[in-house]
């Protein structure tokens, strides 16, 4: 009879153990009973990059990487991108269900009325150098917000948690836009409460002297779609950081600053910039075959291709490709698009990419849209952080109320020196500081 358990034989001792299998997983602590000696610590599993370790149960985002499926709370990403708005999707991620008309109005109203920053935050931002990276500014200013809202540390109170969630979703775009304006030496543009989420962001970014900034509806909609697509992606590097920091019960501003720092890295939020640099380096479509050959010979990677989870076309890349066409109708075609299309065409037919299941990922086309919207490359990770704030917060909330959550604290396999006696200074050799 099949049983929902796993039988393990320890060949070191000949002993057999049975551990339960639940939801396709064994509990790592069940391995601890496996010992050679009675006073052993017990067997550990070693998984430095969490390649095969589920760190949580989650009901937020579902990904099937082999089939190219992404769903938020059960809703396919394609339907959300076509029919939803960013704030509605954020509500869905946070509360678990799509809002009623009344619920959406209240939510929108709350977010809209929390978009302003305290004047002292502006002064803090003015302290940055003129060439400060906007992502570095965003991380610092989000962390600083915890000092403006000290009550946020009371993470056990649901009402208080909700207030901070609303503040963060509302204020991150304002901080993002102010960081951009700071880099240009332009005055900050205050939020316009009459505008929608994407329109207001574009206004805070690009308004100059006109009494009211009116974004082109097609561009605002494309941005809204990009925000929806980037809102969550289950347990990735930055979300894992958010949950791990949140598990210490610190306030969500501090936790979110840590998550944003993880996103800043080139292996996570920085790949779309690398795509644009690659396209610029290739320069023209006739040089694409030559470039593909260099990649196949191991000289660099085809940026925007491949994914740890997706072994099929990233569903987000398909939607972005469509949105790019709509943006280019307004802005004129980005000349790099033809190179991207040719790269994709050749790579999808090439045995090297086909056999390794390398398909375009979310970053392959998103940079082209950002560039067409007039955004500098330094803003690309910031554009990722704005919508991901909703996902980070949904995951943080889920962790806070999870009865199984404890402070995140992995084990290690100690491989250092055995116990040894302290050596007095005069008996020690060497003197160089060797970089490690
Ligand atoms: N170009 C050429 N070869 C590649 C690429 C690529 N973009 N990606 C993977 N490969 C090859 C790799 O060389 C290896 O070949 P072999 O088996 O012969 O050694 C094989 O495919 C498997 O690669 P891997 O490094 O084991 O795959 P991974 O799951 O560890 O890496 C990845 C995933 C996204 C880091 C990688 O595909 C990559 O570096 N892509 C380019 C960077 C990029 O576009 N990153 C954005 C990711 S999506 C945004 C996000 O979620 O943050």
CSV table of C-alpha atoms and ligand atoms in Angstrom, one decimal:
chain,number,residue,atom,x,y,z
A,1,UNK,CA,0.0,0.0,0.0
A,2,UNK,CA,1.5,3.5,-0.9
A,3,UNK,CA,1.9,5.6,2.2
A,4,UNK,CA,2.6,9.3,2.6
A,5,UNK,CA,5.9,8.8,4.1
A,6,UNK,CA,9.6,8.3,3.2
A,7,UNK,CA,11.7,5.4,4.5
A,8,UNK,CA,15.3,6.3,5.0
A,9,UNK,CA,18.0,3.8,5.6
A,10,UNK,CA,21.2,5.2,7.2
A,11,UNK,CA,24.0,3.1,5.7
A,12,UNK,CA,26.3,4.3,8.5
A,13,UNK,CA,24.3,2.5,11.1
A,14,UNK,CA,21.9,0.2,9.1
A,15,UNK,CA,19.0,1.9,11.0
A,16,UNK,CA,15.8,2.6,9.1
A,17,UNK,CA,13.6,5.7,9.8
A,18,UNK,CA,10.1,6.6,8.5
A,19,UNK,CA,9.4,10.3,8.0
A,20,UNK,CA,6.0,11.7,6.9
A,21,UNK,CA,5.6,13.4,3.5
A,22,UNK,CA,3.2,16.3,3.5
A,23,UNK,CA,2.4,18.6,0.5
A,24,UNK,CA,5.3,16.9,-1.4
A,25,UNK,CA,7.9,17.7,1.3
A,26,UNK,CA,9.5,16.2,4.3
A,27,UNK,CA,10.1,18.3,7.4
A,28,UNK,CA,13.8,19.0,7.7
A,29,UNK,CA,13.7,18.7,11.5
A,30,UNK,CA,12.5,15.1,11.0
A,31,UNK,CA,16.0,14.3,9.9
A,32,UNK,CA,17.4,15.2,13.3
A,33,UNK,CA,16.4,11.8,14.8
A,34,UNK,CA,19.0,10.3,12.4
A,35,UNK,CA,22.1,9.9,14.5
A,36,UNK,CA,25.2,7.7,14.6
A,37,UNK,CA,25.8,8.3,18.3
A,38,UNK,CA,23.2,9.0,20.9
A,39,UNK,CA,24.7,12.5,21.6
A,40,UNK,CA,25.1,13.4,17.9
A,41,UNK,CA,23.4,16.6,16.8
A,42,UNK,CA,21.4,14.7,14.2
A,43,UNK,CA,21.4,14.8,10.4
A,44,UNK,CA,21.2,18.2,8.7
A,45,UNK,CA,20.3,19.0,5.1
A,46,UNK,CA,22.7,21.3,3.3
A,47,UNK,CA,21.2,23.7,0.8
A,48,UNK,CA,23.2,27.0,0.7
A,49,UNK,CA,21.0,28.7,-2.0
A,50,UNK,CA,17.7,27.1,-1.0
A,51,UNK,CA,17.7,25.2,-4.3
A,52,UNK,CA,15.5,22.5,-2.9
A,53,UNK,CA,14.2,23.9,0.4
A,54,UNK,CA,10.7,25.3,0.9
A,55,UNK,CA,11.1,28.0,3.6
A,56,UNK,CA,7.4,28.7,4.1
A,57,UNK,CA,3.9,27.7,3.2
A,58,UNK,CA,2.4,30.5,1.1
A,59,UNK,CA,-1.0,31.1,-0.5
A,60,UNK,CA,0.0,34.2,-2.5
A,61,UNK,CA,1.8,33.4,-5.8
A,62,UNK,CA,2.0,30.2,-7.8
A,63,UNK,CA,4.6,29.5,-10.4
A,64,UNK,CA,4.9,26.4,-12.6
A,65,UNK,CA,8.3,27.1,-14.3
A,66,UNK,CA,8.1,24.2,-16.7
A,67,UNK,CA,4.7,25.2,-18.1
A,68,UNK,CA,5.4,29.0,-17.9
A,69,UNK,CA,2.5,29.7,-15.4
A,70,UNK,CA,2.3,32.6,-13.0
A,71,UNK,CA,-0.7,33.3,-10.8
A,72,UNK,CA,-1.4,35.7,-8.0
A,73,UNK,CA,-3.9,34.2,-5.5
A,74,UNK,CA,-5.0,31.8,-8.3
A,75,UNK,CA,-5.6,34.4,-11.0
A,76,UNK,CA,-3.5,34.0,-14.1
A,77,UNK,CA,-1.1,36.9,-14.7
A,78,UNK,CA,-2.3,37.3,-18.2
A,79,UNK,CA,-5.9,38.1,-17.0
A,80,UNK,CA,-4.6,40.5,-14.3
A,81,UNK,CA,-2.4,42.3,-16.8
A,82,UNK,CA,-5.3,42.7,-19.2
A,83,UNK,CA,-8.1,43.5,-16.9
A,84,UNK,CA,-6.8,44.7,-13.5
A,85,UNK,CA,-5.0,47.8,-12.3
A,86,UNK,CA,-1.9,47.9,-10.1
A,87,UNK,CA,-3.8,49.0,-7.0
A,88,UNK,CA,-6.5,46.3,-7.4
A,89,UNK,CA,-3.7,43.7,-7.9
A,90,UNK,CA,-2.0,45.0,-4.8
A,91,UNK,CA,-5.2,44.6,-2.8
A,92,UNK,CA,-5.5,41.1,-4.1
A,93,UNK,CA,-2.0,40.2,-3.0
A,94,UNK,CA,-2.4,41.8,0.4
A,95,UNK,CA,-6.0,40.7,1.3
A,96,UNK,CA,-6.2,37.5,-0.8
A,97,UNK,CA,-9.4,38.3,-2.8
A,98,UNK,CA,-10.3,40.8,-5.5
A,99,UNK,CA,-12.0,43.9,-3.9
A,100,UNK,CA,-15.7,44.9,-4.3
A,101,UNK,CA,-16.2,48.3,-5.9
A,102,UNK,CA,-16.6,49.8,-2.4
A,103,UNK,CA,-13.5,48.0,-1.1
A,104,UNK,CA,-11.4,49.2,-4.1
A,105,UNK,CA,-12.6,52.8,-3.7
A,106,UNK,CA,-11.6,52.8,0.0
A,107,UNK,CA,-8.3,51.1,-0.7
A,108,UNK,CA,-7.5,53.6,-3.5
A,109,UNK,CA,-8.5,56.5,-1.3
A,110,UNK,CA,-6.3,55.3,1.6
A,111,UNK,CA,-3.3,54.8,-0.7
A,112,UNK,CA,-3.8,58.2,-2.4
A,113,UNK,CA,-3.9,60.0,0.9
A,114,UNK,CA,-0.7,58.6,2.1
A,115,UNK,CA,1.5,59.5,-0.8
A,116,UNK,CA,3.0,62.7,0.7
A,117,UNK,CA,6.3,62.6,2.5
A,118,UNK,CA,7.1,64.4,5.8
A,119,UNK,CA,9.1,67.6,5.0
A,120,UNK,CA,12.0,66.3,7.0
A,121,UNK,CA,12.2,63.3,4.6
A,122,UNK,CA,12.8,65.8,1.8
A,123,UNK,CA,15.6,67.4,3.8
A,124,UNK,CA,17.1,64.0,4.4
A,125,UNK,CA,17.1,63.4,0.6
A,126,UNK,CA,18.7,66.7,0.0
A,127,UNK,CA,21.7,65.5,1.9
A,128,UNK,CA,22.6,63.0,-0.8
A,129,UNK,CA,25.2,63.9,-3.3
A,130,UNK,CA,23.9,65.1,-6.7
A,131,UNK,CA,25.0,61.8,-8.4
A,132,UNK,CA,23.7,59.4,-5.7
A,133,UNK,CA,22.2,56.2,-7.2
A,134,UNK,CA,18.4,56.4,-6.9
A,135,UNK,CA,18.2,52.9,-5.6
A,136,UNK,CA,20.7,53.7,-2.8
A,137,UNK,CA,18.5,56.7,-1.9
A,138,UNK,CA,15.4,54.6,-1.9
A,139,UNK,CA,16.8,52.0,0.4
A,140,UNK,CA,18.1,54.6,2.8
A,141,UNK,CA,14.9,56.7,2.9
A,142,UNK,CA,12.6,53.7,3.3
A,143,UNK,CA,14.8,52.6,6.3
A,144,UNK,CA,14.6,56.2,7.7
A,145,UNK,CA,10.8,56.1,7.6
A,146,UNK,CA,10.8,53.8,10.5
A,147,UNK,CA,12.0,56.7,12.6
A,148,UNK,CA,9.0,58.8,11.4
A,149,UNK,CA,6.5,56.1,12.4
A,150,UNK,CA,7.9,54.5,15.5
A,151,UNK,CA,4.5,52.8,16.2
A,152,UNK,CA,5.2,50.6,13.2
A,153,UNK,CA,7.3,48.4,15.5
A,154,UNK,CA,4.1,47.1,17.0
A,155,UNK,CA,3.8,44.4,14.4
A,156,UNK,CA,1.3,42.3,16.5
A,157,UNK,CA,-1.5,44.9,16.0
A,158,UNK,CA,-3.4,44.2,12.7
A,159,UNK,CA,-4.7,47.8,12.4
A,160,UNK,CA,-1.3,49.2,12.8
A,161,UNK,CA,0.2,46.7,10.3
A,162,UNK,CA,-2.4,47.8,7.7
A,163,UNK,CA,-1.6,51.4,8.2
A,164,UNK,CA,2.1,50.8,7.6
A,165,UNK,CA,1.3,48.7,4.5
A,166,UNK,CA,-0.8,51.6,3.0
A,167,UNK,CA,1.9,54.1,3.8
A,168,UNK,CA,4.6,52.0,2.2
A,169,UNK,CA,2.7,51.3,-1.0
A,170,UNK,CA,1.8,55.0,-1.2
A,171,UNK,CA,5.1,56.5,-0.3
A,172,UNK,CA,7.6,54.3,-2.2
A,173,UNK,CA,6.7,55.9,-5.6
A,174,UNK,CA,7.1,59.4,-4.1
A,175,UNK,CA,10.5,58.5,-2.8
A,176,UNK,CA,11.4,56.9,-6.1
A,177,UNK,CA,10.4,60.0,-8.1
A,178,UNK,CA,12.1,62.4,-5.7
A,179,UNK,CA,15.3,60.3,-6.0
A,180,UNK,CA,15.2,60.8,-9.8
A,181,UNK,CA,14.5,64.5,-9.5
A,182,UNK,CA,17.4,64.8,-7.1
A,183,UNK,CA,19.8,63.3,-9.6
A,184,UNK,CA,18.7,66.0,-12.1
A,185,UNK,CA,18.8,68.8,-9.7
A,186,UNK,CA,15.1,69.4,-10.4
A,187,UNK,CA,12.6,70.5,-7.7
A,188,UNK,CA,10.5,67.7,-6.2
A,189,UNK,CA,7.0,67.4,-7.6
A,190,UNK,CA,4.3,66.7,-4.9
A,191,UNK,CA,1.8,63.9,-5.5
A,192,UNK,CA,-1.4,64.8,-7.3
A,193,UNK,CA,-4.3,63.2,-5.6
A,194,UNK,CA,-6.5,63.5,-8.6
A,195,UNK,CA,-4.4,61.1,-10.6
A,196,UNK,CA,-4.3,57.4,-10.8
A,197,UNK,CA,-1.3,55.4,-9.4
A,198,UNK,CA,0.8,55.3,-12.6
A,199,UNK,CA,-0.3,58.7,-13.8
A,200,UNK,CA,0.7,60.3,-10.5
A,201,UNK,CA,4.1,58.6,-10.6
A,202,UNK,CA,4.7,59.9,-14.2
A,203,UNK,CA,3.6,63.4,-13.0
A,204,UNK,CA,6.1,63.3,-10.0
A,205,UNK,CA,8.8,62.2,-12.4
A,206,UNK,CA,8.3,64.4,-15.5
A,207,UNK,CA,6.2,67.5,-14.6
A,208,UNK,CA,8.0,70.7,-15.3
A,209,UNK,CA,6.1,74.0,-15.4
A,210,UNK,CA,2.6,72.9,-16.7
A,211,UNK,CA,-0.2,73.3,-14.2
A,212,UNK,CA,-1.3,69.7,-14.6
A,213,UNK,CA,0.8,66.9,-16.0
A,214,UNK,CA,-1.2,64.6,-18.3
A,215,UNK,CA,0.5,61.3,-19.1
A,216,UNK,CA,-0.4,59.7,-22.5
A,217,UNK,CA,-3.0,57.1,-21.5
A,218,UNK,CA,-1.2,54.3,-23.5
A,219,UNK,CA,2.0,55.0,-21.6
A,220,UNK,CA,0.3,55.1,-18.2
A,221,UNK,CA,-1.4,51.8,-19.0
A,222,UNK,CA,1.9,50.2,-20.1
A,223,UNK,CA,3.4,51.3,-16.8
A,224,UNK,CA,0.4,49.9,-14.9
A,225,UNK,CA,0.9,46.6,-16.7
A,226,UNK,CA,4.7,46.5,-15.8
A,227,UNK,CA,3.7,47.2,-12.2
A,228,UNK,CA,1.2,44.4,-12.2
A,229,UNK,CA,3.8,42.0,-13.7
A,230,UNK,CA,6.4,42.9,-11.2
A,231,UNK,CA,4.2,42.9,-8.1
A,232,UNK,CA,5.2,39.5,-6.7
A,233,UNK,CA,7.2,36.4,-7.7
A,234,UNK,CA,7.1,34.1,-4.6
A,235,UNK,CA,10.2,33.3,-2.6
A,236,UNK,CA,12.9,35.1,-4.6
A,237,UNK,CA,16.1,36.7,-3.1
A,238,UNK,CA,14.5,40.0,-2.0
A,239,UNK,CA,11.2,38.4,-0.8
A,240,UNK,CA,13.3,35.9,1.2
A,241,UNK,CA,15.1,38.9,2.7
A,242,UNK,CA,11.8,40.6,3.6
A,243,UNK,CA,10.5,37.5,5.3
A,244,UNK,CA,13.8,36.7,7.1
A,245,UNK,CA,14.2,40.3,8.5
A,246,UNK,CA,10.5,40.4,9.3
A,247,UNK,CA,10.8,37.2,11.3
A,248,UNK,CA,12.8,39.2,13.9
A,249,UNK,CA,9.5,41.2,14.4
A,250,UNK,CA,11.2,44.5,13.3
A,251,UNK,CA,9.0,47.2,11.8
A,252,UNK,CA,8.1,46.8,8.0
A,253,UNK,CA,10.1,49.8,6.9
A,254,UNK,CA,13.4,48.3,8.2
A,255,UNK,CA,12.5,44.9,6.7
A,256,UNK,CA,11.5,46.5,3.3
A,257,UNK,CA,14.8,48.4,3.1
A,258,UNK,CA,16.6,45.1,3.4
A,259,UNK,CA,14.4,43.6,0.7
A,260,UNK,CA,15.1,46.5,-1.6
A,261,UNK,CA,18.9,46.1,-0.9
A,262,UNK,CA,18.6,42.5,-2.1
A,263,UNK,CA,16.8,43.7,-5.2
A,264,UNK,CA,19.6,46.2,-6.0
A,265,UNK,CA,22.0,43.4,-6.9
A,266,UNK,CA,22.8,42.8,-10.6
A,267,UNK,CA,21.7,39.2,-10.4
A,268,UNK,CA,18.2,40.2,-9.3
A,269,UNK,CA,16.8,43.6,-10.1
A,270,UNK,CA,19.7,44.8,-12.4
A,271,UNK,CA,19.4,42.4,-15.3
A,272,UNK,CA,17.2,44.7,-17.5
A,273,UNK,CA,20.0,47.2,-17.5
A,274,UNK,CA,22.5,44.5,-18.6
A,275,UNK,CA,20.1,43.7,-21.5
A,276,UNK,CA,20.2,47.3,-22.7
A,277,UNK,CA,24.0,47.4,-22.5
A,278,UNK,CA,24.2,44.2,-24.4
A,279,UNK,CA,21.9,45.4,-27.2
A,280,UNK,CA,23.9,48.7,-27.4
A,281,UNK,CA,27.1,46.7,-27.7
A,282,UNK,CA,25.7,44.5,-30.5
A,283,UNK,CA,24.7,47.6,-32.3
A,284,UNK,CA,22.9,46.2,-35.4
A,285,UNK,CA,20.9,43.2,-36.4
A,286,UNK,CA,23.6,41.9,-38.8
A,287,UNK,CA,25.9,41.4,-35.9
A,288,UNK,CA,23.5,39.2,-34.0
A,289,UNK,CA,24.6,35.8,-35.3
A,290,UNK,CA,28.2,36.7,-34.4
A,291,UNK,CA,27.2,37.7,-30.9
A,292,UNK,CA,25.2,34.5,-30.5
A,293,UNK,CA,28.3,32.5,-31.4
A,294,UNK,CA,30.4,34.3,-28.7
A,295,UNK,CA,27.7,33.4,-26.1
A,296,UNK,CA,27.8,29.7,-27.2
A,297,UNK,CA,31.5,29.7,-26.8
A,298,UNK,CA,31.1,30.8,-23.2
A,299,UNK,CA,32.1,34.4,-23.6
A,300,UNK,CA,29.3,36.0,-21.6
A,301,UNK,CA,25.6,35.3,-21.4
A,302,UNK,CA,22.6,36.3,-23.4
A,303,UNK,CA,21.2,38.7,-20.9
A,304,UNK,CA,17.4,38.6,-20.4
A,305,UNK,CA,17.4,34.9,-21.3
A,306,UNK,CA,17.2,31.9,-18.9
A,307,UNK,CA,15.6,31.7,-15.4
A,308,UNK,CA,16.1,29.6,-12.3
A,309,UNK,CA,12.4,28.7,-12.2
A,310,UNK,CA,11.1,29.1,-15.8
A,311,UNK,CA,12.2,26.5,-18.2
A,312,UNK,CA,9.7,27.8,-20.7
A,313,UNK,CA,8.8,31.3,-22.1
A,314,UNK,CA,8.5,33.6,-19.0
A,315,UNK,CA,4.7,34.5,-19.1
A,316,UNK,CA,5.6,38.0,-18.1
A,317,UNK,CA,8.0,38.4,-21.1
A,318,UNK,CA,5.1,37.6,-23.5
A,319,UNK,CA,2.9,40.3,-22.0
A,320,UNK,CA,5.8,42.9,-21.9
A,321,UNK,CA,6.6,42.3,-25.6
A,322,UNK,CA,3.0,43.2,-26.4
A,323,UNK,CA,3.0,46.2,-24.2
A,324,UNK,CA,6.3,47.4,-25.8
A,325,UNK,CA,4.5,47.5,-29.2
A,326,UNK,CA,1.8,49.8,-27.7
A,327,UNK,CA,4.4,52.1,-26.2
A,328,UNK,CA,6.4,52.3,-29.4
A,329,UNK,CA,3.3,53.4,-31.3
A,330,UNK,CA,3.3,56.5,-29.1
A,331,UNK,CA,7.0,57.1,-28.6
A,332,UNK,CA,8.4,55.8,-31.9
A,333,UNK,CA,10.3,52.6,-32.0
A,334,UNK,CA,13.3,52.1,-29.8
A,335,UNK,CA,16.0,51.2,-32.4
A,336,UNK,CA,17.3,48.5,-30.1
A,337,UNK,CA,14.0,46.6,-30.5
A,338,UNK,CA,15.0,45.1,-33.9
A,339,UNK,CA,18.2,43.8,-32.4
A,340,UNK,CA,16.2,42.2,-29.5
A,341,UNK,CA,13.7,40.6,-31.9
A,342,UNK,CA,16.5,39.2,-34.0
A,343,UNK,CA,18.3,37.8,-31.0
A,344,UNK,CA,15.1,36.2,-29.8
A,345,UNK,CA,14.4,34.7,-33.2
A,346,UNK,CA,17.8,33.2,-33.6
A,347,UNK,CA,18.1,32.0,-30.0
A,348,UNK,CA,14.7,30.3,-30.0
A,349,UNK,CA,15.8,28.2,-33.1
A,350,UNK,CA,19.4,27.5,-31.9
A,351,UNK,CA,20.1,24.0,-30.4
A,352,UNK,CA,22.3,25.6,-27.6
A,353,UNK,CA,19.4,27.6,-26.2
A,354,UNK,CA,16.7,25.1,-27.0
A,355,UNK,CA,18.4,22.2,-25.3
A,356,UNK,CA,19.1,24.2,-22.2
A,357,UNK,CA,15.5,25.5,-22.1
A,358,UNK,CA,16.6,29.2,-22.3
A,359,UNK,CA,13.8,31.5,-23.1
A,360,UNK,CA,13.3,35.3,-22.8
A,361,UNK,CA,12.7,36.3,-19.2
A,362,UNK,CA,10.9,39.4,-17.8
A,363,UNK,CA,13.9,41.6,-18.2
A,364,UNK,CA,14.4,41.0,-22.0
A,365,UNK,CA,11.9,43.6,-23.1
A,366,UNK,CA,11.2,45.7,-19.9
A,367,UNK,CA,14.3,47.9,-20.2
A,368,UNK,CA,13.3,48.9,-23.8
A,369,UNK,CA,10.0,50.1,-22.4
A,370,UNK,CA,11.6,52.0,-19.5
A,371,UNK,CA,14.0,53.6,-21.9
A,372,UNK,CA,11.1,54.6,-24.2
A,373,UNK,CA,9.3,56.2,-21.2
A,374,UNK,CA,12.4,58.4,-20.8
A,375,UNK,CA,13.9,56.6,-17.7
A,376,UNK,CA,17.6,56.4,-17.2
A,377,UNK,CA,19.1,52.9,-16.5
A,378,UNK,CA,19.8,53.8,-12.9
A,379,UNK,CA,16.0,54.0,-12.3
A,380,UNK,CA,15.3,50.4,-13.6
A,381,UNK,CA,15.8,48.6,-10.3
A,382,UNK,CA,13.7,51.4,-8.6
A,383,UNK,CA,10.9,50.7,-11.2
A,384,UNK,CA,11.0,47.1,-10.0
A,385,UNK,CA,10.9,48.0,-6.3
A,386,UNK,CA,7.8,50.2,-6.6
A,387,UNK,CA,5.3,47.4,-7.4
A,388,UNK,CA,7.3,44.7,-5.6
A,389,UNK,CA,6.6,46.7,-2.4
A,390,UNK,CA,3.1,45.2,-2.5
A,391,UNK,CA,4.4,41.7,-2.9
A,392,UNK,CA,7.0,42.1,-0.2
A,393,UNK,CA,4.3,43.4,2.2
A,394,UNK,CA,1.9,40.6,1.3
A,395,UNK,CA,4.6,38.1,2.1
A,396,UNK,CA,5.6,39.9,5.2
A,397,UNK,CA,2.0,39.9,6.5
A,398,UNK,CA,1.6,36.2,5.7
A,399,UNK,CA,4.8,35.5,7.7
A,400,UNK,CA,3.8,37.6,10.7
A,401,UNK,CA,0.5,35.8,11.2
A,402,UNK,CA,1.9,32.3,10.4
A,403,UNK,CA,1.8,30.2,13.6
A,404,UNK,CA,4.7,28.2,12.2
A,405,UNK,CA,6.9,31.2,11.8
A,406,UNK,CA,9.9,31.5,14.1
A,407,UNK,CA,12.9,33.8,13.7
A,408,UNK,CA,14.8,32.8,10.6
A,409,UNK,CA,18.0,31.2,11.7
A,410,UNK,CA,19.7,28.6,9.5
A,411,UNK,CA,22.2,26.1,10.6
A,412,UNK,CA,25.8,25.9,9.2
A,413,UNK,CA,28.3,23.1,8.5
A,414,UNK,CA,31.3,24.3,10.5
A,415,UNK,CA,34.5,23.6,8.5
A,416,UNK,CA,36.9,25.9,10.5
A,417,UNK,CA,39.8,25.2,12.8
A,418,UNK,CA,39.5,22.7,15.7
A,419,UNK,CA,39.9,24.2,19.2
A,420,UNK,CA,43.5,25.7,19.6
A,421,UNK,CA,45.3,27.8,22.2
A,422,UNK,CA,45.7,31.5,21.9
A,423,UNK,CA,49.1,32.6,20.4
A,424,UNK,CA,50.7,35.6,22.0
A,425,UNK,CA,51.3,38.5,19.6
A,426,UNK,CA,55.1,38.3,19.6
A,427,UNK,CA,54.9,34.7,18.5
A,428,UNK,CA,52.9,35.3,15.4
A,429,UNK,CA,54.3,35.6,11.8
A,430,UNK,CA,53.2,37.5,8.7
A,431,UNK,CA,51.9,41.1,8.4
A,432,UNK,CA,50.2,41.5,5.0
A,433,UNK,CA,46.5,42.2,4.8
A,434,UNK,CA,45.5,39.6,2.3
A,435,UNK,CA,42.2,40.3,0.7
A,436,UNK,CA,39.7,37.4,1.1
B,1,LIG,N1,23.0,32.8,-21.9
B,1,LIG,C1,23.8,31.7,-22.2
B,1,LIG,N2,23.8,30.6,-21.6
B,1,LIG,C2,23.0,30.5,-20.5
B,1,LIG,C3,22.2,31.6,-20.0
B,1,LIG,C4,22.2,32.7,-20.8
B,1,LIG,N3,21.5,33.8,-20.4
B,1,LIG,N4,21.6,31.2,-18.9
B,1,LIG,C5,22.0,30.0,-18.6
B,1,LIG,N5,22.8,29.5,-19.6
B,1,LIG,C6,23.5,28.2,-19.7
B,1,LIG,C7,24.6,28.0,-18.7
B,1,LIG,O1,25.8,28.4,-19.2
B,1,LIG,C8,24.5,26.5,-18.4
B,1,LIG,O2,25.1,25.9,-19.5
B,1,LIG,P1,25.9,24.5,-19.2
B,1,LIG,O3,24.9,23.5,-18.7
B,1,LIG,O4,26.5,24.2,-20.5
B,1,LIG,O5,27.0,24.9,-18.2
B,1,LIG,C9,23.0,26.3,-18.4
B,1,LIG,O6,22.4,27.3,-19.3
B,1,LIG,C10,22.3,26.4,-17.1
B,1,LIG,O7,22.6,27.6,-16.5
B,1,LIG,P2,22.6,27.9,-14.9
B,1,LIG,O8,23.6,29.0,-14.7
B,1,LIG,O9,22.8,26.6,-14.2
B,1,LIG,O10,21.1,28.4,-14.7
B,1,LIG,P3,20.6,29.1,-13.4
B,1,LIG,O11,19.2,28.6,-13.1
B,1,LIG,O12,21.6,29.0,-12.2
B,1,LIG,O13,20.7,30.6,-13.8
B,1,LIG,C11,20.0,32.8,-14.5
B,1,LIG,C12,19.5,31.4,-14.0
B,1,LIG,C13,18.8,33.7,-14.7
B,1,LIG,C14,21.0,33.4,-13.4
B,1,LIG,C15,20.8,32.6,-15.9
B,1,LIG,O14,19.9,32.0,-16.8
B,1,LIG,C16,21.3,33.9,-16.4
B,1,LIG,O15,22.5,34.3,-16.0
B,1,LIG,N6,20.6,34.7,-17.2
B,1,LIG,C17,21.1,35.9,-17.7
B,1,LIG,C18,20.8,37.0,-16.6
B,1,LIG,C19,19.3,37.4,-16.6
B,1,LIG,O16,18.6,37.6,-17.6
B,1,LIG,N7,18.8,37.5,-15.3
B,1,LIG,C20,17.4,37.8,-15.1
B,1,LIG,C21,16.6,36.8,-14.4
B,1,LIG,S1,14.9,37.2,-14.3
B,1,LIG,C22,14.8,38.5,-13.1
B,1,LIG,C23,14.6,38.0,-11.7
B,1,LIG,O17,13.8,37.2,-11.4
B,1,LIG,O18,15.4,38.6,-10.8
